[in-house]
Short mmCIF file of C-alpha atoms in Angstrom, two decimals:
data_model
loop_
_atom_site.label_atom_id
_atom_site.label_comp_id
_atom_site.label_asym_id
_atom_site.label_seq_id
_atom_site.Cartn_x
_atom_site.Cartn_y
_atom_site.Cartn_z
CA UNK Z 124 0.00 0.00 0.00
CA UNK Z 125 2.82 2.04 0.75
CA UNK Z 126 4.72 2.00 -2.39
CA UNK Z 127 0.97 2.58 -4.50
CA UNK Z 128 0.65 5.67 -2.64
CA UNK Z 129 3.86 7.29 -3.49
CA UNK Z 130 3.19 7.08 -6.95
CA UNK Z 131 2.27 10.39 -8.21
CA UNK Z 132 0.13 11.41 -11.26
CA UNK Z 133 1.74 12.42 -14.08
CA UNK Z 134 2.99 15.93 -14.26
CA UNK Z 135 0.85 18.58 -16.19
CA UNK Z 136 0.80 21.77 -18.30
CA UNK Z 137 -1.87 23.95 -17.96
CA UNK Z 138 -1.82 26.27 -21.63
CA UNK Z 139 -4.03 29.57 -21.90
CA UNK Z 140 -4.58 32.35 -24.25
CA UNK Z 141 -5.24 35.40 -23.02
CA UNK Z 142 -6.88 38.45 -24.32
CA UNK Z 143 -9.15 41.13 -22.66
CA UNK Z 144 -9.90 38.70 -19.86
CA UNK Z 145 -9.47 41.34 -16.67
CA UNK Z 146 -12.92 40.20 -15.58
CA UNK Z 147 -12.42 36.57 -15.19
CA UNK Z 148 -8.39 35.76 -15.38
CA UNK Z 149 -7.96 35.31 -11.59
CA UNK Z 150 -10.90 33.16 -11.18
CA UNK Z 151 -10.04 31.22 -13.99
CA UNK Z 152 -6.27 30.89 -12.74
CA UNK Z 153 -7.16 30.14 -9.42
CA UNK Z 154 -9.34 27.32 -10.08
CA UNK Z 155 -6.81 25.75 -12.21
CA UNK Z 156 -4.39 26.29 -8.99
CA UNK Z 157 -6.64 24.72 -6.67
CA UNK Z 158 -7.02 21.45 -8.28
CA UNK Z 159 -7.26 18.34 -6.76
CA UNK Z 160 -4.37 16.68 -8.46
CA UNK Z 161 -1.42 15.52 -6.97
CA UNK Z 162 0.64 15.58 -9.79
CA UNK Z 163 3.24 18.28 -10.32
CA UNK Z 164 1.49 21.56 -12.70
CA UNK Z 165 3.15 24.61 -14.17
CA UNK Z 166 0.35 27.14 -15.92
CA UNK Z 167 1.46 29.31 -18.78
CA UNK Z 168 -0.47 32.12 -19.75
CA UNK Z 169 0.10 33.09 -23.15
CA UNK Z 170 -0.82 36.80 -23.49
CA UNK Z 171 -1.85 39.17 -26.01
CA UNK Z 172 -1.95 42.82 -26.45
CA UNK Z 173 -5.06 43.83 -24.26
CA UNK Z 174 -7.14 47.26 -24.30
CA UNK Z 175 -7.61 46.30 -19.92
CA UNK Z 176 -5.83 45.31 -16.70
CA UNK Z 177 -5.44 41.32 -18.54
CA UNK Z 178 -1.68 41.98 -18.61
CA UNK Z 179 -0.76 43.67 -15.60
CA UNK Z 180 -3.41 40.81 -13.29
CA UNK Z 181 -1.40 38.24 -15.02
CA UNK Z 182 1.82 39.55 -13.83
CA UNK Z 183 0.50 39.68 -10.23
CA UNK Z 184 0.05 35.81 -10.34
CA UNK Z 185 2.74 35.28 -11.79
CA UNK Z 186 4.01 37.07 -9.06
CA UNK Z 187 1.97 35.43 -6.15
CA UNK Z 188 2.85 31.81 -7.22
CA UNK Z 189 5.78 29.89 -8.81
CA UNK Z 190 3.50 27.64 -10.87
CA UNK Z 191 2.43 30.19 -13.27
CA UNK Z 192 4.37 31.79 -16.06
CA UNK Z 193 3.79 34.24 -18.93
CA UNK Z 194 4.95 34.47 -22.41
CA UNK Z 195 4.21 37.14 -24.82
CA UNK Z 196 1.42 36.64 -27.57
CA UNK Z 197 2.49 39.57 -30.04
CA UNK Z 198 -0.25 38.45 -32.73
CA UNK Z 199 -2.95 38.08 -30.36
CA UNK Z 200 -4.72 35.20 -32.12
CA UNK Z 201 -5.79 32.25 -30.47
CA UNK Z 202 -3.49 29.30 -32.22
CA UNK Z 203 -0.96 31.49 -32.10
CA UNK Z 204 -0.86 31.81 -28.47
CA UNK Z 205 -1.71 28.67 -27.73
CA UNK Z 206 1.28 27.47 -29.60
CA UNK Z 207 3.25 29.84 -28.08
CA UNK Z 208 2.40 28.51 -24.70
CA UNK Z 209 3.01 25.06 -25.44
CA UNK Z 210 6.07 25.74 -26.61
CA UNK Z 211 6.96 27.11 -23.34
CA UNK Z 212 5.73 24.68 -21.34
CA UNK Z 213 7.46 20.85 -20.46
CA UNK Z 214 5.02 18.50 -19.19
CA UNK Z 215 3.53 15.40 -20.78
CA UNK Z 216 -0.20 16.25 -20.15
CA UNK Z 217 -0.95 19.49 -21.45
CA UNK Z 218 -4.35 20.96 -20.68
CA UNK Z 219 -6.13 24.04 -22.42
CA UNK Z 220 -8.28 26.22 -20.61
CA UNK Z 221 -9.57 29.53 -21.75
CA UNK Z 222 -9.49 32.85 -19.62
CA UNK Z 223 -13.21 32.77 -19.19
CA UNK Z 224 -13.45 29.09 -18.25
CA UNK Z 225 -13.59 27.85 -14.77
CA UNK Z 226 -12.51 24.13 -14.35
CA UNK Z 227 -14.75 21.59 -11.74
CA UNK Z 228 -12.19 20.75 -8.96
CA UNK Z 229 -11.22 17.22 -10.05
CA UNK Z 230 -10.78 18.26 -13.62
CA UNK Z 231 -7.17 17.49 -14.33
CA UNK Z 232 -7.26 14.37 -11.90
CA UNK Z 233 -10.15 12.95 -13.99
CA UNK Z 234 -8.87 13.97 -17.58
CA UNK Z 235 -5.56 11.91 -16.95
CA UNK Z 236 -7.66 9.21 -15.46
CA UNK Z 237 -9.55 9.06 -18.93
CA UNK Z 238 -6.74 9.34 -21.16
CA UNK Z 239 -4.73 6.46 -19.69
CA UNK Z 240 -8.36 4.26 -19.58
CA UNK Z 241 -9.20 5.00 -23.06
CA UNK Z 242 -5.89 5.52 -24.76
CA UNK Z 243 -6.80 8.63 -26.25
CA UNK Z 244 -4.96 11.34 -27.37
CA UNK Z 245 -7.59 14.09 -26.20
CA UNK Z 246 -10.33 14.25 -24.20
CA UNK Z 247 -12.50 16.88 -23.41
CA UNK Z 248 -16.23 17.23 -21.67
CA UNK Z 249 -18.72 19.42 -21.45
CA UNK Z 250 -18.91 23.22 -21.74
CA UNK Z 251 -21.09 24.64 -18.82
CA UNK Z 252 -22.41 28.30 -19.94
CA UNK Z 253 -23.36 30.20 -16.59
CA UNK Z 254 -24.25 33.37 -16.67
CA UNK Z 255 -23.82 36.37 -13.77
CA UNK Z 256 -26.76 38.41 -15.15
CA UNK Z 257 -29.67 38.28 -16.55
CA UNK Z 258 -28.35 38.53 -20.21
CA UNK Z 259 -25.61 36.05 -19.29
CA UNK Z 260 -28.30 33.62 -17.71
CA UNK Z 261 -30.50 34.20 -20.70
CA UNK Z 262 -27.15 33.46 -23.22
CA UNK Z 263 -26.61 30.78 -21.43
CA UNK Z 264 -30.27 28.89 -21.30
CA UNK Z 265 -29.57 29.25 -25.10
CA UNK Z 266 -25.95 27.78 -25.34
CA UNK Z 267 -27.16 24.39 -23.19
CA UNK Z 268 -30.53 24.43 -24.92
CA UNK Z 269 -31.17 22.20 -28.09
CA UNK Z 270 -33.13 24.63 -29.70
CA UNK Z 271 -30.13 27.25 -29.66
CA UNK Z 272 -26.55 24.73 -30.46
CA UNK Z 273 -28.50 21.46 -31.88
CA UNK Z 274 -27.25 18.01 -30.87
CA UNK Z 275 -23.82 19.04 -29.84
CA UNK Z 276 -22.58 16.91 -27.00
CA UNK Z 277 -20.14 19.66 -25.68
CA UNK Z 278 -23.05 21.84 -24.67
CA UNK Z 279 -25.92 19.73 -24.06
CA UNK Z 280 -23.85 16.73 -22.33
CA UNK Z 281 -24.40 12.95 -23.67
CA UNK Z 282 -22.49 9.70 -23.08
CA UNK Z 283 -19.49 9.55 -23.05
CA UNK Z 284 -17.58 7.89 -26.47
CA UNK Z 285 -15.58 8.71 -29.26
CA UNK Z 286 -16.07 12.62 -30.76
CA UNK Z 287 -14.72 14.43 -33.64
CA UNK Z 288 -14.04 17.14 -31.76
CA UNK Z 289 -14.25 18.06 -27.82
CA UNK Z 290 -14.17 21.60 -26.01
CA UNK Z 291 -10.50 22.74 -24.64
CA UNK Z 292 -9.01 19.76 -24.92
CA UNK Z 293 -6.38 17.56 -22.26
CA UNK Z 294 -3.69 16.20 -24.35
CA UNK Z 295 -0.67 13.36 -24.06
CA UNK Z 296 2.29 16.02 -25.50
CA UNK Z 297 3.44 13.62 -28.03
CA UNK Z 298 0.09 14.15 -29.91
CA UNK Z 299 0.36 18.04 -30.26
CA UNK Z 300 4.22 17.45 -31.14
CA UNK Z 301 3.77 14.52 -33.74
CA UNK Z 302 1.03 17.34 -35.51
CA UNK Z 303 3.10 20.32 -34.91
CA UNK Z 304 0.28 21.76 -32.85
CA UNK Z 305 -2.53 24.37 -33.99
CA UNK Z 306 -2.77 25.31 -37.70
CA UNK Z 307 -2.15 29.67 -37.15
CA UNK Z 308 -4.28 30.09 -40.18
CA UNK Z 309 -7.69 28.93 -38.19
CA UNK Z 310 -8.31 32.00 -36.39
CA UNK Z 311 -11.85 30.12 -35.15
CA UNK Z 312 -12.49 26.24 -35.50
CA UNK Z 313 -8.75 25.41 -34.43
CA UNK Z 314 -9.27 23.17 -32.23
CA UNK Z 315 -11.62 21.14 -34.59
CA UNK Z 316 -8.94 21.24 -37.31
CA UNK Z 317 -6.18 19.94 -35.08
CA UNK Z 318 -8.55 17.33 -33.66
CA UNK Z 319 -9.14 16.20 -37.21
CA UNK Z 320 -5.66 15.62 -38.13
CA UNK Z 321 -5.31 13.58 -34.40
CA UNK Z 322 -8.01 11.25 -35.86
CA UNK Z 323 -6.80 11.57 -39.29
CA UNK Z 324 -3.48 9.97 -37.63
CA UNK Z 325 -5.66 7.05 -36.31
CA UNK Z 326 -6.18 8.62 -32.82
CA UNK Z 327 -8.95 9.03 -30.38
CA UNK Z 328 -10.93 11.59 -29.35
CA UNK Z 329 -13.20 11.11 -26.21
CA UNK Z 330 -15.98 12.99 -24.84
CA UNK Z 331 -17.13 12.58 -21.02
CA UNK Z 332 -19.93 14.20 -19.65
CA UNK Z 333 -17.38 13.84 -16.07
CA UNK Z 334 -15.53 16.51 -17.47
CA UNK Z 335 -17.01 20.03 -16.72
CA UNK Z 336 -15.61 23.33 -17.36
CA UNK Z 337 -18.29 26.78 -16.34
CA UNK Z 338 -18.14 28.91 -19.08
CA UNK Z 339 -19.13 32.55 -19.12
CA UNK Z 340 -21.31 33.72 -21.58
CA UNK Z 341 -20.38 37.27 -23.79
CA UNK Z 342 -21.82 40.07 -21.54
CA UNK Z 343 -23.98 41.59 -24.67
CA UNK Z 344 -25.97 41.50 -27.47
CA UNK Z 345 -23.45 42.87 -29.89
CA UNK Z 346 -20.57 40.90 -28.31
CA UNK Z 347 -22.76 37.80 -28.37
CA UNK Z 348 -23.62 37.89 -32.26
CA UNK Z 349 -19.41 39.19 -33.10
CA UNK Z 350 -18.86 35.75 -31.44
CA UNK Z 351 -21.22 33.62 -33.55
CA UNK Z 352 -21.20 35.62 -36.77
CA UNK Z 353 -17.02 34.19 -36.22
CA UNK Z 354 -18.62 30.99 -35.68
CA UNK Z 355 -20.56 30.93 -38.55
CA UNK Z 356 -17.59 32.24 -40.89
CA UNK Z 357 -15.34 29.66 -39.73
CA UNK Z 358 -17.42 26.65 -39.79
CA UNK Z 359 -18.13 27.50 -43.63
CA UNK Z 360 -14.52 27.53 -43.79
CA UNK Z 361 -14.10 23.97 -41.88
CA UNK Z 362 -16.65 22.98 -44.55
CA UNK Z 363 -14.84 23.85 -47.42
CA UNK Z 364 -11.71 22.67 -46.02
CA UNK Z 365 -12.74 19.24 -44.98
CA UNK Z 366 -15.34 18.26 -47.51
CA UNK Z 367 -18.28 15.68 -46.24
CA UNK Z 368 -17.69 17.92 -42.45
CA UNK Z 369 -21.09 19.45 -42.90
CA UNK Z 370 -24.60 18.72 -41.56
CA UNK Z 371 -28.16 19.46 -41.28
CA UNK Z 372 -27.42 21.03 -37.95
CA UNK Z 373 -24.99 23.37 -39.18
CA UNK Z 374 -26.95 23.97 -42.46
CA UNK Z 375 -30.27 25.03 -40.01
CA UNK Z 376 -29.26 28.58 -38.94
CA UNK Z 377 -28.23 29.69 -42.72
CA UNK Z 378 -31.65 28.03 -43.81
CA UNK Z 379 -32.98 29.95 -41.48
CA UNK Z 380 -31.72 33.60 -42.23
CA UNK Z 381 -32.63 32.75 -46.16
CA UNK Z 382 -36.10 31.71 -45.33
CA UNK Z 383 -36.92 34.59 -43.14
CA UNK Z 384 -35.54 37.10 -45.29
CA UNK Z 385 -37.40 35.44 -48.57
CA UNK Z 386 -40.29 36.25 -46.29
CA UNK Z 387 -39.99 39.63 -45.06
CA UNK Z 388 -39.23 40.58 -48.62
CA UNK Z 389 -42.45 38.48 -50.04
CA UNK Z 390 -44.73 39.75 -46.85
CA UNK Z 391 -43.81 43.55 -47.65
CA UNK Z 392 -44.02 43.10 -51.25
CA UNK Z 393 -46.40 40.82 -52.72
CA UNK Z 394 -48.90 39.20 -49.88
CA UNK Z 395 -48.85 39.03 -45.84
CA UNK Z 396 -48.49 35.28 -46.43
CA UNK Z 397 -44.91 35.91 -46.17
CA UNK Z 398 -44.77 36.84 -43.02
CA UNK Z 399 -45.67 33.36 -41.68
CA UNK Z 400 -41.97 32.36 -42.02
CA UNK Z 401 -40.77 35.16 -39.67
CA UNK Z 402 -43.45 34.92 -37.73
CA UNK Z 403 -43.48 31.17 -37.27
CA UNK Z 404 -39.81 31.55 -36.75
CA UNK Z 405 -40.39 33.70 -33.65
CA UNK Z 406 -43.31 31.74 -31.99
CA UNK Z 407 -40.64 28.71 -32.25
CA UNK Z 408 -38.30 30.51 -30.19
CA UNK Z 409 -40.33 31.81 -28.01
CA UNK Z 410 -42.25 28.34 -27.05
CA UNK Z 411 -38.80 26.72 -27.19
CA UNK Z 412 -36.83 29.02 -24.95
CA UNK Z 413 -40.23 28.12 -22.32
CA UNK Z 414 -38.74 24.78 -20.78
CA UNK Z 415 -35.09 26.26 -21.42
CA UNK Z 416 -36.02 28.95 -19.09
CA UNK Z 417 -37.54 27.20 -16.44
CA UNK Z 418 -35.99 27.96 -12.96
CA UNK Z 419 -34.40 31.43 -13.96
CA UNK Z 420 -35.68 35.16 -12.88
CA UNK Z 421 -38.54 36.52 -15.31
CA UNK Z 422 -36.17 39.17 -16.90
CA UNK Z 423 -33.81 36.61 -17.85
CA UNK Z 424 -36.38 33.84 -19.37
CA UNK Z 425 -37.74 37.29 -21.22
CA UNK Z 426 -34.22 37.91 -23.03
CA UNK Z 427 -33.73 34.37 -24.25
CA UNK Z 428 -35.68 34.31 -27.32
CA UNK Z 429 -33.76 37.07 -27.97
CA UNK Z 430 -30.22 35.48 -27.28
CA UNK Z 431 -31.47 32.68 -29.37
CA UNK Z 432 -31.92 35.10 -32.16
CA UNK Z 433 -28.94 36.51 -32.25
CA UNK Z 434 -27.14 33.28 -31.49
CA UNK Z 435 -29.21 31.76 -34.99
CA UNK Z 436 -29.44 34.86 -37.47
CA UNK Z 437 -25.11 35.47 -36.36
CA UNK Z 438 -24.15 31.93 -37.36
CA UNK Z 439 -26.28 31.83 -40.07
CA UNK Z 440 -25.34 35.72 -41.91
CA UNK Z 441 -21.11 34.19 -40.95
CA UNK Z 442 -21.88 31.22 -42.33
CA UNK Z 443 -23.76 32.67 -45.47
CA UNK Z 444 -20.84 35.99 -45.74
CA UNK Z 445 -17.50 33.63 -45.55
CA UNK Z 446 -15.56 34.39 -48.50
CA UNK Z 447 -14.03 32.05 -50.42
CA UNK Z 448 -10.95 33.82 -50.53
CA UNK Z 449 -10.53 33.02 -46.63
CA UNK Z 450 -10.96 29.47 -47.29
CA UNK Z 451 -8.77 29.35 -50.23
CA UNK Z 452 -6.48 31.01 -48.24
CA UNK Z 453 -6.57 27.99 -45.10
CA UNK Z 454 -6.50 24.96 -47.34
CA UNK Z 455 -3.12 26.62 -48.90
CA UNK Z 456 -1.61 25.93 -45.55
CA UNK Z 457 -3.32 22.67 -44.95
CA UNK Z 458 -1.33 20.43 -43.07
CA UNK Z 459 -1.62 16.57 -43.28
CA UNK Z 460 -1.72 14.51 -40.42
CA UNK Z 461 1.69 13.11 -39.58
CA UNK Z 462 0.85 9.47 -38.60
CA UNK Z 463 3.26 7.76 -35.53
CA UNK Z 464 6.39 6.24 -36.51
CA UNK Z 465 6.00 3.63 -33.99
#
């Protein structure tokens, strides 16, 4: 018994990108930092060139404990940073968490439990959206809901299995080095596109519904529809880049801005009939959002339709606007997956 318990887990590297995170970085940090893992950790925050207090907060916990470290992000773009910090960074288990993401207490123990049952080279759970407002609670009824993200596992949770993608990600080292980490060029949708060459490479990716990481919702309406109009751009992208990637539940929202927009144009110009679509449209929303509300303060379950809206007509007007050019440019830096010499 003695000699089991002085085995320790393996060591870990905790990777995030920062950006314009003064609001939640220290939360974030500290609940990486109070893990229950007894495995050595070292947290690198990769940061970029912030409008706020992002870089001088980091600096203080850098300060305040050994574990964490910073490197600079000049670009300021996601892959970039998070390349950046895994460059920086030793360990064999390296674990991405995002500045706004707060992880359950046994995350890291039970992500390295996973990976060595399954043999993956990623896993990942679920993404928990909880708001500190109304808005926020409203955004994120919508981003757990199935009438506002579909079928997706991440947000609505499911069993746990094999995925083509998962959020964040903990992964063994040797698969980010083998792939020669993110692809730079995938501004959004990196993490799918690295995840596809993993699998590409004949390795797993897992999804648990035991992994749990709270997520805060964007803190507006504008902020909220920049995020998913991104969305939308880059899954077209993913799309054109991966042919056969594409579903009905990513076709839906474009569907949907086409169809209400044929029937604005028909209502106002040729008969009211055409304003059943938009109408329809909105009594869906608001019926759906009913059940998806349930439990929250009247002024929130009031703003959801409204967060589903903008969540729906964003993705859908990215989706429809992504040029070509973009895409075009991506696929000239595809990379292939580099399968294990072993």
């Amino acid at each position: 018994m003695s000699e089991k318990s002085d085995v320790r887990s393996p060591a870990v590297s905790v990777i995030m990108p920062v950006l314009d995170e003064e609001r939640h970085l220290r939360g974030a940090v500290q609940a990486i930092l109070a893990q229950e893992y007894d495995g050595e950790m070292e947290v690198v925050l990769a940061i970029g060139p912030s409008s706020d207090r992002t870089e001088e907060i980091a600096a203080e916990l850098a300060g305040e404990d050994p574990r964490v470290h910073t490197v600079p992000n000049p670009a300021g773009r996601t892959p970039a940073a998070l390349n950046a910090a895994i460059k920086a960074s030793s360990h064999p288990i390296v674990v991405r968490v995002d500045g706004h993401g707060m992880l359950s207490p046994n995350y890291i123990a039970t992500a390295v439990r996973l990976l060595a049952e399954t043999g993956a080279q990623n896993v990942g759970g679920v993404m928990h959206a909880e708001g500190e407002n109304d808005w926020e609670h409203a955004v994120a009824a919508a981003m757990t809901s199935k009438i506002g993200v579909g079928n997706a596992a991440f947000h609505t949770g499911g069993e746990a299995g094999p995925a083509d993608t998962v959020y964040l990600g903990v992964f063994r080292r040797e698969a980010l080095e083998q792939q020669g980490g993110y692809n730079e060029e995938f501004i959004r949708a990196q993490d799918w596109e690295l995840n596809f060459r993993i699998r590409e490479a004949g390795g797993l990716i897992w999804f648990s519904p035991e992994l749990r990481v709270s997520y805060r919702p964007r803190p507006s309406m504008r902020a909220l529809a920049r995020q998913y109009k991104e969305y939308g751009r880059w899954r077209h992208v993913v799309a054109r880049f991966h042919e056969g990637s594409i579903n009905l539940r990513y076709l839906a929202p474009p569907t949907a801005v086409c169809a209400i927009t044929l029937g604005v144009v028909v209502g106002a110009a040729l008969t009211p009939w055409g304003f059943v679509i938009p109408g329809g449209y909105l009594a869906a929303i608001a019926l759906g959002s009913l059940p998806t509300g349930k439990g929250l303060p009247l002024k929130a379950r009031l703003q959801i339709p409204l967060a589903l809206a903008t969540m729906h007509m964003s993705w859908g007007w990215g989706f429809l606007t992504s040029p070509k050019s973009l895409a075009k440019k991506v696929i000239a830096s595809r990379r292939p997956a580099v399968l294990s010499s072993n």
